[in-house]
XYZ file of N, CA and C in Angstrom:
783
model
N -162.615 -56.709 -91.577
C -161.524 -55.481 -91.436
C -161.703 -54.488 -91.324
N -161.447 -53.560 -90.902
C -161.390 -52.510 -90.991
C -160.612 -51.535 -92.068
N -160.531 -50.272 -92.747
C -160.198 -49.774 -93.739
C -159.167 -49.205 -92.647
N -158.345 -48.937 -93.643
C -156.817 -47.967 -92.945
C -156.350 -46.770 -93.769
N -155.266 -46.404 -93.125
C -154.644 -46.213 -94.037
C -153.118 -45.733 -94.414
N -152.473 -47.148 -93.650
C -150.937 -47.245 -94.172
C -150.539 -48.845 -94.439
N -151.664 -49.064 -94.073
C -152.118 -50.854 -93.459
C -152.499 -51.888 -94.777
N -152.775 -52.051 -95.728
C -152.589 -53.062 -96.203
C -153.563 -54.931 -96.773
N -154.605 -55.252 -96.637
C -155.129 -56.954 -95.628
C -155.820 -57.335 -97.050
N -155.091 -58.411 -97.372
C -156.276 -59.619 -98.177
C -156.021 -61.061 -98.228
N -156.762 -61.781 -97.903
C -157.041 -62.782 -97.513
C -157.329 -63.851 -99.151
N -155.581 -64.993 -99.196
C -155.484 -65.478 -100.421
C -156.320 -67.084 -100.211
N -157.346 -67.119 -99.941
C -157.585 -68.774 -99.509
C -156.992 -68.602 -98.198
N -155.976 -69.855 -97.338
C -156.590 -69.407 -96.065
C -154.812 -68.734 -95.856
N -154.327 -67.970 -96.799
C -153.538 -67.088 -96.842
C -153.592 -65.458 -96.493
N -152.926 -65.491 -94.983
C -153.044 -62.813 -95.075
C -152.073 -62.557 -95.896
N -152.802 -62.091 -96.749
C -151.139 -60.994 -97.053
C -151.688 -59.502 -96.350
N -150.822 -59.155 -95.956
C -150.291 -57.925 -94.707
C -149.562 -57.297 -95.468
N -149.045 -55.773 -95.922
C -148.334 -55.386 -97.455
C -148.364 -53.504 -96.118
N -147.268 -53.358 -95.632
C -147.927 -51.844 -94.927
C -147.097 -51.009 -96.293
N -147.871 -50.423 -96.687
C -147.902 -49.838 -97.447
C -148.019 -47.659 -97.623
N -146.426 -47.434 -97.586
C -146.305 -46.584 -97.147
C -145.442 -46.308 -98.253
N -145.051 -46.405 -99.066
C -143.651 -45.955 -100.554
C -143.542 -45.340 -100.268
N -144.025 -43.915 -100.403
C -143.284 -42.948 -100.089
C -142.215 -42.010 -99.082
N -143.012 -42.926 -97.904
C -141.664 -42.802 -96.360
C -140.887 -44.194 -96.231
N -140.964 -44.958 -98.157
C -140.044 -46.085 -97.600
C -140.766 -46.942 -96.691
N -142.399 -46.853 -96.238
C -143.300 -47.516 -95.670
C -142.308 -47.932 -94.386
N -141.951 -46.894 -93.377
C -141.200 -46.099 -92.014
C -142.932 -46.121 -91.000
N -142.562 -46.627 -89.772
C -143.215 -46.875 -89.050
C -143.503 -46.150 -87.830
N -144.519 -45.214 -88.448
C -144.935 -44.096 -87.515
C -146.063 -44.880 -86.407
N -145.896 -43.674 -85.356
C -147.394 -44.342 -84.332
C -148.755 -44.881 -84.713
N -149.291 -44.367 -86.018
C -150.261 -44.745 -86.680
C -150.404 -45.813 -86.966
N -149.206 -46.053 -88.223
C -148.702 -47.828 -88.711
C -148.477 -49.181 -87.538
N -147.755 -48.198 -86.632
C -147.622 -49.620 -85.549
C -149.223 -49.871 -84.947
N -150.096 -48.472 -84.675
C -151.853 -48.905 -84.326
C -152.133 -49.892 -85.075
N -152.425 -49.196 -86.724
C -152.883 -50.313 -87.678
C -152.356 -52.279 -87.432
N -151.036 -52.253 -87.879
C -150.529 -53.482 -87.428
C -150.834 -53.941 -86.292
N -151.080 -53.419 -85.271
C -151.816 -53.866 -83.715
C -152.740 -54.538 -84.265
N -153.463 -54.077 -84.943
C -155.049 -54.063 -85.555
C -155.114 -55.395 -85.754
N -154.211 -55.070 -87.292
C -154.527 -56.352 -88.359
C -153.593 -57.551 -87.608
N -153.006 -57.604 -86.620
C -152.174 -59.167 -85.662
C -153.212 -59.932 -85.563
N -154.316 -58.571 -84.501
C -155.169 -59.305 -83.613
C -156.265 -59.932 -83.453
N -156.992 -59.232 -85.079
C -157.892 -59.924 -85.861
C -157.217 -60.781 -86.926
N -156.079 -61.296 -87.526
C -155.830 -62.384 -87.834
C -155.663 -63.479 -86.945
N -154.970 -63.076 -84.994
C -155.174 -64.226 -84.948
C -156.432 -65.314 -84.372
N -157.219 -64.417 -84.309
C -158.649 -64.811 -83.586
C -159.624 -65.943 -85.237
N -158.642 -64.735 -86.041
C -159.379 -65.745 -87.256
C -158.994 -67.395 -87.888
N -159.842 -67.838 -87.539
C -158.985 -69.701 -87.860
C -159.007 -69.918 -89.096
N -159.970 -68.816 -90.110
C -159.317 -69.219 -92.130
C -158.258 -69.351 -91.714
N -157.383 -68.735 -91.493
C -156.233 -67.821 -91.582
C -154.984 -69.262 -91.422
N -154.687 -69.522 -91.682
C -153.669 -71.408 -92.107
C -152.142 -70.040 -92.020
N -151.964 -68.882 -92.511
C -150.215 -68.297 -92.589
C -150.142 -67.520 -92.807
N -149.742 -66.593 -92.904
C -149.319 -64.901 -92.940
C -148.218 -64.933 -93.759
N -148.311 -63.652 -94.851
C -147.296 -63.511 -95.406
C -147.032 -61.858 -95.247
N -145.846 -60.707 -94.830
C -146.169 -59.205 -94.108
C -145.010 -59.131 -95.175
N -144.786 -58.463 -95.951
C -143.682 -57.385 -96.641
C -144.409 -55.873 -96.689
N -143.733 -55.325 -97.702
C -144.095 -53.792 -97.766
C -144.316 -53.277 -99.659
N -145.390 -52.191 -99.188
C -145.055 -51.929 -100.199
C -144.357 -50.852 -101.388
N -144.487 -50.744 -102.992
C -143.403 -50.498 -103.919
C -142.476 -51.397 -104.312
N -141.300 -50.929 -104.566
C -140.137 -52.029 -104.511
C -138.667 -51.270 -104.181
N -138.841 -50.095 -103.539
C -137.606 -49.863 -102.638
C -136.783 -50.555 -101.249
N -139.036 -50.967 -101.034
C -138.224 -51.030 -99.142
C -139.473 -52.072 -98.699
N -139.027 -52.681 -97.784
C -139.679 -53.559 -96.464
C -140.492 -52.762 -96.185
N -139.083 -52.101 -95.011
C -139.961 -51.383 -93.781
C -138.296 -50.492 -94.067
N -138.323 -49.453 -94.537
C -136.960 -48.420 -93.783
C -136.053 -48.082 -92.627
N -137.834 -48.601 -91.486
C -137.109 -47.753 -90.326
C -137.933 -47.653 -89.297
N -138.019 -46.763 -88.535
C -138.816 -46.088 -87.402
C -139.250 -44.738 -87.852
N -139.519 -43.741 -87.771
C -140.250 -42.163 -88.532
C -139.189 -41.965 -87.899
N -138.006 -41.898 -88.461
C -137.056 -40.275 -87.367
C -137.554 -39.601 -87.073
N -138.783 -38.805 -88.371
C -139.266 -37.749 -87.934
C -140.010 -37.247 -87.374
N -140.714 -38.242 -86.563
C -141.543 -38.926 -85.474
C -140.526 -39.093 -83.765
N -139.986 -39.940 -84.482
C -138.880 -39.703 -83.284
C -138.455 -38.690 -83.017
N -137.937 -37.971 -83.354
C -137.109 -36.539 -83.265
C -137.468 -36.012 -82.143
N -138.277 -35.353 -82.094
C -138.688 -34.581 -80.772
C -139.162 -35.025 -79.390
N -138.868 -36.747 -79.358
C -140.236 -37.510 -77.723
C -138.236 -37.163 -76.740
N -139.336 -37.520 -75.491
C -138.164 -37.450 -74.501
C -137.790 -38.577 -74.088
N -137.465 -38.500 -72.927
C -137.072 -40.206 -72.522
C -138.570 -41.254 -71.684
N -139.265 -40.183 -71.026
C -140.531 -40.884 -70.722
C -141.993 -41.470 -72.825
N -141.539 -40.882 -73.711
C -142.310 -40.283 -74.512
C -141.518 -40.921 -75.691
N -140.146 -41.513 -75.774
C -138.970 -42.501 -76.272
C -139.930 -44.131 -75.636
N -139.711 -44.399 -74.331
C -139.842 -45.588 -73.630
C -141.362 -45.378 -74.231
N -142.265 -45.410 -73.993
C -143.416 -45.102 -74.845
C -143.456 -45.779 -76.134
N -143.177 -45.147 -76.545
C -142.675 -45.379 -78.302
C -142.542 -46.689 -78.340
N -140.815 -46.927 -78.236
C -140.841 -48.193 -78.099
C -141.917 -49.351 -77.184
N -141.378 -49.538 -76.255
C -143.348 -50.635 -75.637
C -144.398 -50.582 -76.513
N -144.395 -49.283 -77.146
C -145.728 -49.616 -78.095
C -145.666 -50.894 -79.003
N -143.520 -50.110 -79.699
C -143.005 -51.045 -80.971
C -142.836 -52.733 -80.197
N -142.307 -53.389 -78.945
C -142.333 -54.246 -78.690
C -143.977 -54.811 -78.569
N -144.452 -54.018 -78.147
C -146.276 -54.729 -77.994
C -146.385 -55.364 -79.587
N -147.039 -54.568 -80.717
C -146.671 -55.259 -82.091
C -145.811 -55.920 -82.568
N -144.661 -56.289 -82.065
C -143.063 -57.099 -82.457
C -144.291 -58.463 -81.732
N -144.193 -58.045 -81.032
C -144.974 -59.710 -79.743
C -145.983 -60.221 -80.490
N -146.658 -59.159 -80.904
C -147.984 -59.545 -80.880
C -147.777 -60.182 -82.735
N -147.107 -59.884 -83.126
C -146.670 -60.189 -84.647
C -145.849 -61.891 -84.404
N -145.068 -62.425 -83.335
C -144.320 -63.248 -83.032
C -145.443 -64.072 -81.967
N -146.004 -63.577 -81.705
C -146.623 -65.323 -80.621
C -148.419 -64.683 -82.344
N -148.237 -64.389 -82.525
C -149.459 -65.064 -83.590
C -149.417 -66.885 -83.544
N -150.764 -67.305 -83.513
C -150.710 -68.099 -84.002
C -150.813 -69.441 -85.184
N -150.645 -68.878 -85.979
C -150.250 -68.551 -86.945
C -148.572 -68.426 -88.239
N -147.928 -69.498 -88.507
C -146.879 -68.830 -88.496
C -146.621 -67.667 -90.225
N -145.832 -66.763 -90.190
C -145.250 -65.733 -90.707
C -144.181 -65.847 -91.544
N -144.235 -65.246 -92.711
C -143.276 -65.316 -93.855
C -142.957 -63.693 -93.771
N -141.810 -63.222 -93.731
C -141.762 -61.638 -94.226
C -141.163 -62.234 -95.497
N -141.243 -61.551 -96.640
C -141.399 -61.365 -97.596
C -140.396 -59.989 -97.995
N -139.493 -59.997 -97.717
C -138.535 -58.378 -97.291
C -138.514 -58.212 -99.295
N -138.490 -57.528 -99.274
C -138.459 -56.965 -101.072
C -137.997 -55.748 -101.197
N -136.919 -55.235 -100.601
C -136.277 -53.943 -100.479
C -135.733 -53.545 -98.954
N -135.392 -52.297 -98.733
C -134.700 -52.227 -97.006
C -135.177 -52.797 -96.211
N -134.863 -53.666 -95.659
C -135.033 -53.900 -93.767
C -134.787 -53.236 -92.791
N -134.495 -52.592 -92.147
C -133.190 -51.265 -91.172
C -134.194 -50.896 -90.189
N -133.451 -50.838 -88.994
C -133.997 -50.363 -87.661
C -135.329 -51.418 -88.237
N -136.212 -50.613 -87.428
C -137.442 -51.082 -87.252
C -138.227 -51.859 -87.941
N -137.455 -51.886 -89.298
C -137.550 -52.923 -90.088
C -137.209 -54.035 -90.393
N -135.870 -54.207 -90.039
C -134.945 -55.898 -89.370
C -135.709 -55.838 -88.111
N -136.373 -55.378 -86.934
C -136.480 -55.408 -85.741
C -138.301 -56.691 -86.396
N -139.226 -55.671 -86.813
C -140.179 -56.345 -87.643
C -140.102 -57.598 -88.696
N -138.887 -57.982 -89.369
C -138.510 -58.912 -90.471
C -138.328 -60.300 -89.503
N -137.817 -59.857 -87.941
C -137.062 -61.206 -87.501
C -138.038 -61.385 -86.382
N -138.536 -60.808 -86.109
C -140.174 -61.281 -85.503
C -140.954 -61.969 -86.445
N -140.830 -62.148 -86.948
C -141.552 -63.203 -87.971
C -140.440 -64.554 -87.522
N -141.496 -65.671 -88.006
C -141.123 -67.089 -88.457
C -139.382 -67.507 -89.107
N -140.028 -66.873 -90.561
C -139.654 -67.875 -91.918
C -139.221 -65.739 -92.844
N -137.944 -65.467 -92.957
C -137.219 -64.742 -93.497
C -137.109 -64.761 -94.920
N -137.976 -64.956 -96.148
C -137.383 -64.837 -97.647
C -137.320 -63.383 -98.373
N -135.571 -63.268 -99.160
C -135.320 -62.018 -98.972
C -135.353 -61.950 -101.322
N -135.548 -60.964 -101.419
C -135.365 -60.672 -103.299
C -134.001 -60.289 -102.948
N -133.469 -60.017 -104.148
C -132.400 -59.641 -104.264
C -131.467 -58.346 -104.137
N -132.246 -57.750 -103.884
C -132.278 -56.285 -103.533
C -132.273 -55.961 -101.900
N -132.833 -56.671 -101.085
C -133.298 -56.210 -100.093
C -131.579 -56.384 -99.439
N -131.720 -55.753 -98.298
C -130.737 -54.761 -96.846
C -131.384 -55.561 -95.974
N -130.178 -54.943 -94.929
C -130.199 -54.722 -93.912
C -129.552 -54.890 -92.936
N -130.363 -54.144 -91.438
C -129.729 -53.068 -90.860
C -129.789 -52.666 -89.619
N -129.009 -52.897 -88.721
C -129.867 -52.232 -87.550
C -128.290 -50.970 -87.408
N -128.986 -49.340 -88.008
C -128.678 -48.995 -87.988
C -128.479 -47.201 -86.473
N -129.319 -47.915 -85.573
C -129.177 -47.142 -84.531
C -128.576 -46.285 -84.544
N -127.034 -46.340 -83.398
C -126.199 -46.016 -83.394
C -125.895 -45.084 -84.293
N -126.152 -44.818 -85.296
C -125.844 -43.956 -85.977
C -126.829 -42.671 -85.745
N -127.703 -42.935 -84.745
C -128.757 -41.219 -85.096
C -128.368 -41.740 -83.121
N -127.372 -41.911 -82.208
C -126.686 -41.648 -81.239
C -128.132 -42.314 -79.775
N -129.056 -43.419 -81.023
C -129.460 -44.619 -80.231
C -129.594 -45.841 -80.116
N -129.908 -47.070 -79.547
C -130.117 -48.111 -80.114
C -131.550 -48.564 -80.788
N -131.231 -50.261 -80.590
C -132.852 -50.226 -81.083
C -133.868 -50.679 -80.418
N -135.003 -50.271 -80.392
C -136.348 -49.930 -79.541
C -137.103 -50.958 -79.316
N -137.407 -52.216 -80.544
C -138.340 -53.048 -80.253
C -137.770 -54.422 -80.599
N -137.046 -54.295 -80.261
C -136.539 -56.082 -79.557
C -135.013 -56.837 -80.674
N -134.357 -55.383 -81.198
C -133.209 -55.615 -81.852
C -131.952 -56.432 -81.195
N -131.893 -56.078 -79.412
C -130.862 -56.107 -78.956
C -131.712 -57.464 -78.590
N -132.310 -58.014 -78.464
C -132.516 -60.022 -78.044
C -132.621 -60.489 -79.393
N -133.785 -59.932 -79.574
C -134.017 -61.197 -81.540
C -132.498 -61.467 -82.514
N -131.987 -60.013 -82.340
C -131.425 -60.541 -83.383
C -130.241 -62.176 -83.400
N -129.244 -61.566 -81.475
C -128.597 -62.497 -80.982
C -128.792 -64.055 -81.137
N -130.119 -63.585 -81.104
C -131.068 -65.043 -81.000
C -130.623 -65.828 -82.258
N -130.977 -64.681 -83.146
C -131.471 -65.907 -84.428
C -129.332 -66.380 -84.968
N -128.893 -65.143 -85.519
C -127.548 -64.927 -85.508
C -126.389 -65.199 -85.299
N -126.780 -65.537 -83.586
C -126.230 -65.631 -82.608
C -125.335 -63.523 -82.009
N -123.986 -64.131 -80.817
C -123.745 -63.250 -79.617
C -122.991 -61.529 -81.478
N -122.127 -63.300 -81.268
C -120.658 -61.994 -82.505
C -121.189 -62.076 -83.604
N -122.065 -61.382 -83.794
C -122.833 -61.668 -85.515
C -123.261 -60.891 -85.314
N -124.274 -60.138 -84.158
C -125.575 -59.886 -84.441
C -124.376 -58.426 -83.760
N -123.980 -58.425 -82.672
C -122.605 -57.981 -82.087
C -122.323 -56.848 -82.807
N -121.548 -57.394 -84.183
C -121.051 -56.391 -85.132
C -122.147 -55.632 -86.057
N -123.383 -56.061 -86.356
C -124.182 -55.654 -86.741
C -124.626 -53.947 -85.990
N -124.648 -54.555 -84.509
C -125.421 -53.605 -83.806
C -124.009 -52.488 -83.483
N -122.975 -52.960 -83.328
C -121.909 -52.167 -83.155
C -121.660 -50.778 -84.139
N -121.954 -51.744 -85.394
C -121.278 -51.102 -86.113
C -122.397 -50.255 -87.469
N -123.547 -50.643 -87.072
C -124.635 -49.919 -87.999
C -124.641 -51.022 -89.712
N -124.207 -51.238 -89.728
C -123.561 -52.099 -90.491
C -124.724 -51.958 -91.603
N -125.192 -51.729 -93.042
C -125.885 -52.712 -93.604
C -125.621 -53.858 -94.286
N -126.036 -55.101 -94.324
C -125.569 -55.785 -94.991
C -126.341 -56.825 -96.553
N -125.984 -56.832 -97.370
C -126.835 -57.842 -98.956
C -127.662 -58.873 -98.298
N -128.725 -59.529 -99.354
C -129.076 -60.415 -98.882
C -128.844 -61.534 -99.276
N -127.025 -61.300 -99.590
C -127.009 -62.466 -100.120
C -125.729 -63.086 -98.348
N -125.703 -61.880 -98.240
C -124.368 -61.845 -96.405
C -125.582 -62.018 -95.679
N -126.700 -61.618 -95.831
C -128.009 -62.364 -94.564
C -128.176 -63.851 -94.940
N -127.983 -64.029 -95.924
C -128.500 -65.769 -96.381
C -127.481 -66.334 -95.425
N -125.719 -65.478 -95.975
C -125.061 -66.467 -95.293
C -124.808 -66.211 -93.932
N -125.494 -65.564 -92.375
C -125.630 -65.592 -91.698
C -126.408 -65.978 -91.316
N -127.672 -66.550 -91.830
C -128.314 -67.613 -91.125
C -130.193 -66.128 -90.762
N -129.327 -65.149 -91.420
C -130.418 -64.213 -90.890
C -132.471 -64.422 -91.770
N -131.692 -64.301 -93.297
C -132.243 -65.193 -93.861
C -132.582 -66.373 -94.866
N -134.449 -67.346 -95.345
C -134.104 -69.010 -95.270
C -133.146 -68.664 -96.609
N -133.762 -68.161 -97.130
C -133.096 -68.068 -98.987
C -133.690 -66.622 -99.732
N -132.609 -66.346 -100.589
C -132.758 -64.836 -101.380
C -133.700 -65.308 -102.916
N -134.320 -64.542 -103.309
C -135.293 -64.827 -104.615
C -135.327 -63.581 -105.629
N -135.431 -63.808 -107.130
C -134.912 -62.846 -108.076
C -136.176 -61.859 -107.378
N -136.162 -60.582 -107.365
C -137.197 -60.125 -106.953
C -139.064 -60.206 -107.145
N -138.886 -60.719 -108.635
C -139.824 -61.027 -109.103
C -140.293 -62.501 -108.749
N -139.782 -63.154 -108.069
C -140.673 -64.585 -107.812
C -140.609 -64.568 -106.179
N -140.659 -63.205 -106.013
C -140.217 -63.607 -103.934
C -141.887 -63.132 -103.614
N -142.587 -63.341 -104.009
C -144.431 -62.879 -103.656
C -144.662 -64.477 -103.938
N -144.603 -65.124 -105.409
C -144.715 -66.291 -105.804
C -143.890 -67.481 -104.764
N -142.690 -67.417 -104.346
C -142.301 -68.156 -103.457
C -142.742 -68.506 -101.982
N -143.195 -67.052 -102.108
C -143.564 -67.051 -100.230
C -145.231 -67.961 -100.193
N -146.155 -67.235 -101.450
C -147.334 -68.021 -101.690
C -147.168 -69.860 -101.901
N -146.042 -70.346 -102.363
C -145.422 -71.766 -102.520
C -145.722 -71.787 -101.138
N -145.056 -71.246 -100.266
C -144.058 -72.098 -99.146
C -145.622 -71.767 -98.077
N -145.733 -70.430 -98.088
C -147.226 -70.383 -97.114
C -148.856 -71.372 -97.870
N -148.463 -71.660 -98.691
C -149.918 -72.833 -99.086
C -149.481 -73.741 -98.546
N -148.803 -74.182 -98.847
C -147.560 -75.844 -97.954
C -147.867 -76.177 -96.740
N -147.943 -74.669 -95.578
C -148.041 -74.938 -94.651
C -149.270 -74.790 -94.716
N -150.376 -73.945 -95.092
C -151.524 -74.004 -94.803
C -152.470 -75.792 -95.621
N -151.600 -76.982 -95.608
C -152.080 -77.963 -95.796
C -151.560 -79.184 -94.863
N -151.308 -78.316 -94.078
C -150.700 -79.305 -93.144
C -151.780 -79.502 -91.687
N -152.149 -80.089 -91.150
C -152.911 -80.408 -89.830
C -152.670 -79.285 -88.395
N -153.393 -77.904 -88.832
C -153.913 -76.633 -88.713
C -153.457 -76.851 -87.059
N -153.498 -78.063 -86.249
C -153.297 -78.067 -84.864
C -152.004 -77.871 -84.776
N -151.482 -79.726 -85.379
C -150.430 -79.149 -84.916
C -148.746 -78.065 -85.464
N -149.442 -77.379 -86.359
C -148.379 -76.784 -87.264
C -149.110 -75.709 -85.379
N -149.744 -74.738 -85.249
C -149.631 -74.174 -84.375
C -148.796 -74.324 -83.236
N -149.660 -75.743 -82.588
C -148.186 -76.347 -81.626
C -146.484 -76.573 -81.938
N -146.500 -76.150 -82.887
C -145.201 -76.980 -83.223
C -145.011 -75.077 -82.857
N -145.408 -73.842 -83.375
C -145.049 -72.828 -83.367
C -144.810 -72.568 -81.852
N -145.649 -72.699 -81.277
C -145.974 -72.529 -80.047
C -144.922 -73.511 -79.274
N -144.555 -74.080 -79.674
C -143.452 -75.621 -78.506
C -142.168 -74.963 -78.749
N -141.970 -74.627 -79.828
C -140.003 -74.815 -80.323
C -140.700 -72.836 -79.678
N -140.585 -71.948 -79.893
C -140.857 -70.233 -79.378
C -140.439 -70.761 -77.833
N -141.202 -71.340 -77.044
C -141.961 -71.647 -75.865
C -140.594 -72.428 -75.195
N -139.993 -72.946 -75.896
C -139.195 -74.841 -75.755
C -137.981 -74.504 -75.894
N -137.436 -72.176 -76.387
C -136.507 -72.203 -76.596
C -135.950 -71.561 -75.515
N -136.623 -70.898 -74.706
C -136.142 -70.154 -73.215
C -136.103 -71.074 -72.075
N -136.377 -72.034 -72.497
C -136.231 -72.858 -71.096
C -134.423 -73.871 -71.587
N -134.718 -74.563 -70.520
C -133.693 -74.987 -70.476
C -133.312 -76.864 -71.485
N -132.981 -77.472 -71.722
C -132.960 -78.370 -72.491
C -134.175 -79.900 -72.103
N -133.966 -80.367 -70.998
C -134.217 -81.282 -69.679
C -135.989 -80.375 -69.999
N -136.204 -79.670 -69.438
C -137.152 -79.141 -69.514
C -138.702 -79.382 -70.742
N -137.140 -78.429 -71.942
C -138.185 -77.667 -72.846
C -138.576 -79.427 -74.269
N -137.564 -80.574 -73.168
C -138.165 -81.642 -74.282
C -139.781 -81.982 -73.512
N -139.169 -81.836 -72.092
C -140.339 -82.785 -71.299
C -141.930 -81.886 -71.631
N -141.727 -80.548 -72.459
C -142.419 -80.052 -72.490
C -142.904 -79.942 -73.534
N -142.028 -80.689 -74.614
C -142.157 -81.323 -75.688
C -143.174 -82.087 -75.672
N -143.273 -82.699 -75.005
C -143.788 -84.395 -74.925
C -145.106 -84.528 -74.270
N -145.417 -83.276 -73.589
C -146.539 -82.528 -73.229
C -147.102 -82.664 -74.596
N -147.109 -81.453 -74.682
C -147.328 -81.132 -76.047
C -147.559 -81.928 -77.499
N -147.196 -82.043 -77.140
C -147.524 -84.831 -78.025
C -148.528 -84.477 -77.872
N -148.525 -85.022 -76.631
C -149.146 -85.538 -75.850
C -150.903 -84.970 -76.526
N -150.685 -83.473 -76.434
C -152.018 -82.149 -76.484
C -152.789 -83.223 -77.929
N -151.041 -83.826 -78.347
C -152.328 -83.399 -80.302
C -153.128 -85.346 -80.329
N -152.926 -85.962 -79.345
C -153.808 -87.204 -79.111
C -155.265 -86.787 -79.587
N -155.463 -85.393 -78.685
C -156.861 -85.734 -78.428
C -158.126 -84.786 -79.631
N -156.733 -85.298 -80.730
C -157.506 -83.918 -81.902
C -157.660 -84.512 -82.795
N -158.918 -84.512 -83.098
C -159.256 -84.671 -85.196
C -158.687 -85.208 -85.941
N -157.444 -84.519 -85.642
C -156.444 -84.210 -86.739
C -155.402 -84.985 -87.237
N -155.283 -85.432 -85.367
C -154.342 -86.173 -85.172
C -154.967 -87.860 -85.984
N -156.381 -87.498 -85.222
C -156.819 -89.442 -86.448
C -157.427 -88.813 -88.235
N -157.256 -87.933 -88.510
C -156.803 -88.289 -89.824
C -156.424 -88.015 -90.634
N -154.882 -87.738 -89.725
C -153.895 -87.915 -89.996
C -153.051 -88.920 -90.297
N -152.851 -89.490 -89.425
C -152.385 -91.256 -89.230
C -154.165 -91.964 -90.462
N -154.908 -91.327 -90.610
C -156.126 -92.735 -91.080
C -155.284 -92.347 -91.894
N -155.532 -91.050 -92.619
C -154.852 -90.996 -94.508
C -154.566 -91.738 -94.598
N -152.743 -91.357 -93.556
C -152.035 -92.013 -94.313
C -151.782 -93.193 -94.613
N -152.462 -94.210 -93.778
C -152.101 -96.014 -93.752
C -153.240 -95.734 -95.266
N -154.538 -95.426 -94.965
C -155.123 -95.940 -96.649
C -154.725 -95.004 -97.621
N -153.281 -93.656 -97.687
C -152.682 -93.872 -98.644
C -153.294 -92.552 -99.356
N -154.274 -91.916 -98.878
C -155.124 -91.098 -99.386
C -154.523 -89.548 -99.067
N -154.674 -88.896 -99.257
C -154.475 -86.960 -98.807
C -155.935 -86.533 -97.708
N -155.225 -86.246 -96.218
C -155.813 -85.909 -94.813
C -156.774 -84.857 -95.103
N -157.905 -85.157 -94.196
C -158.748 -83.534 -94.730
C -158.457 -83.351 -93.133
N -158.368 -82.303 -93.093
C -157.765 -81.154 -91.541
C -158.991 -80.788 -91.625
N -159.365 -80.358 -90.078
C -160.417 -79.953 -89.981
C -160.145 -78.426 -88.772
N -158.784 -78.602 -87.983
C -158.266 -77.981 -87.322
C -159.037 -77.956 -86.092
N -159.297 -79.252 -85.567
C -159.896 -80.344 -84.451
C -158.870 -80.883 -83.837
């Protein structure tokens, strides 16, 4: 992995921890930070040793407080669309990673930060986490997928309220409306995420990858087509050594030794 200015990366066993580290700017997403994330996501996707990813923010105030407004202020319509397109490429790369991604939301997740969190598979928040899409306060709309992913996660009515009012909600409310999976004490955030990530990496790697892929693609289909698609993907598992080992180990009452093949 290359040295980066704004993003830190470390491997802890089969878990990759990616930290957006611009605490003085509350980890805001500028052009350079987006490019660095894009680079890391590409490399993680190719790395078969990585079985799960944790994404978090540096410092104790923010996950990501938003996109960099100082950078955006001078953009014209064309440059604005290009900036949004880059943001979409990064969020899509995150969403489409082979590995499950857990967002460890350790503070403000506003605007682009909320959009980053909702591009992850699972969101775990510390008690001091705050969520919102405040773009309407600035005379713009979310540009990194907020108008699309948010209603798919929490429903159209709740998403409309957050998008139209620009209101910020706390971790408890985010949990109540299904935006986050659970809320934990700040000091328990990374250990909780690591425990979950390590549990995921102990499972069959092919099955985890196909589970993620099948769920994501199936949600874009009608239920009948999606279930037929699932049956095909289920069948694919039986061409793997992981399936043979997993079922053999179960019948022999021992722990499976998966190889990801």
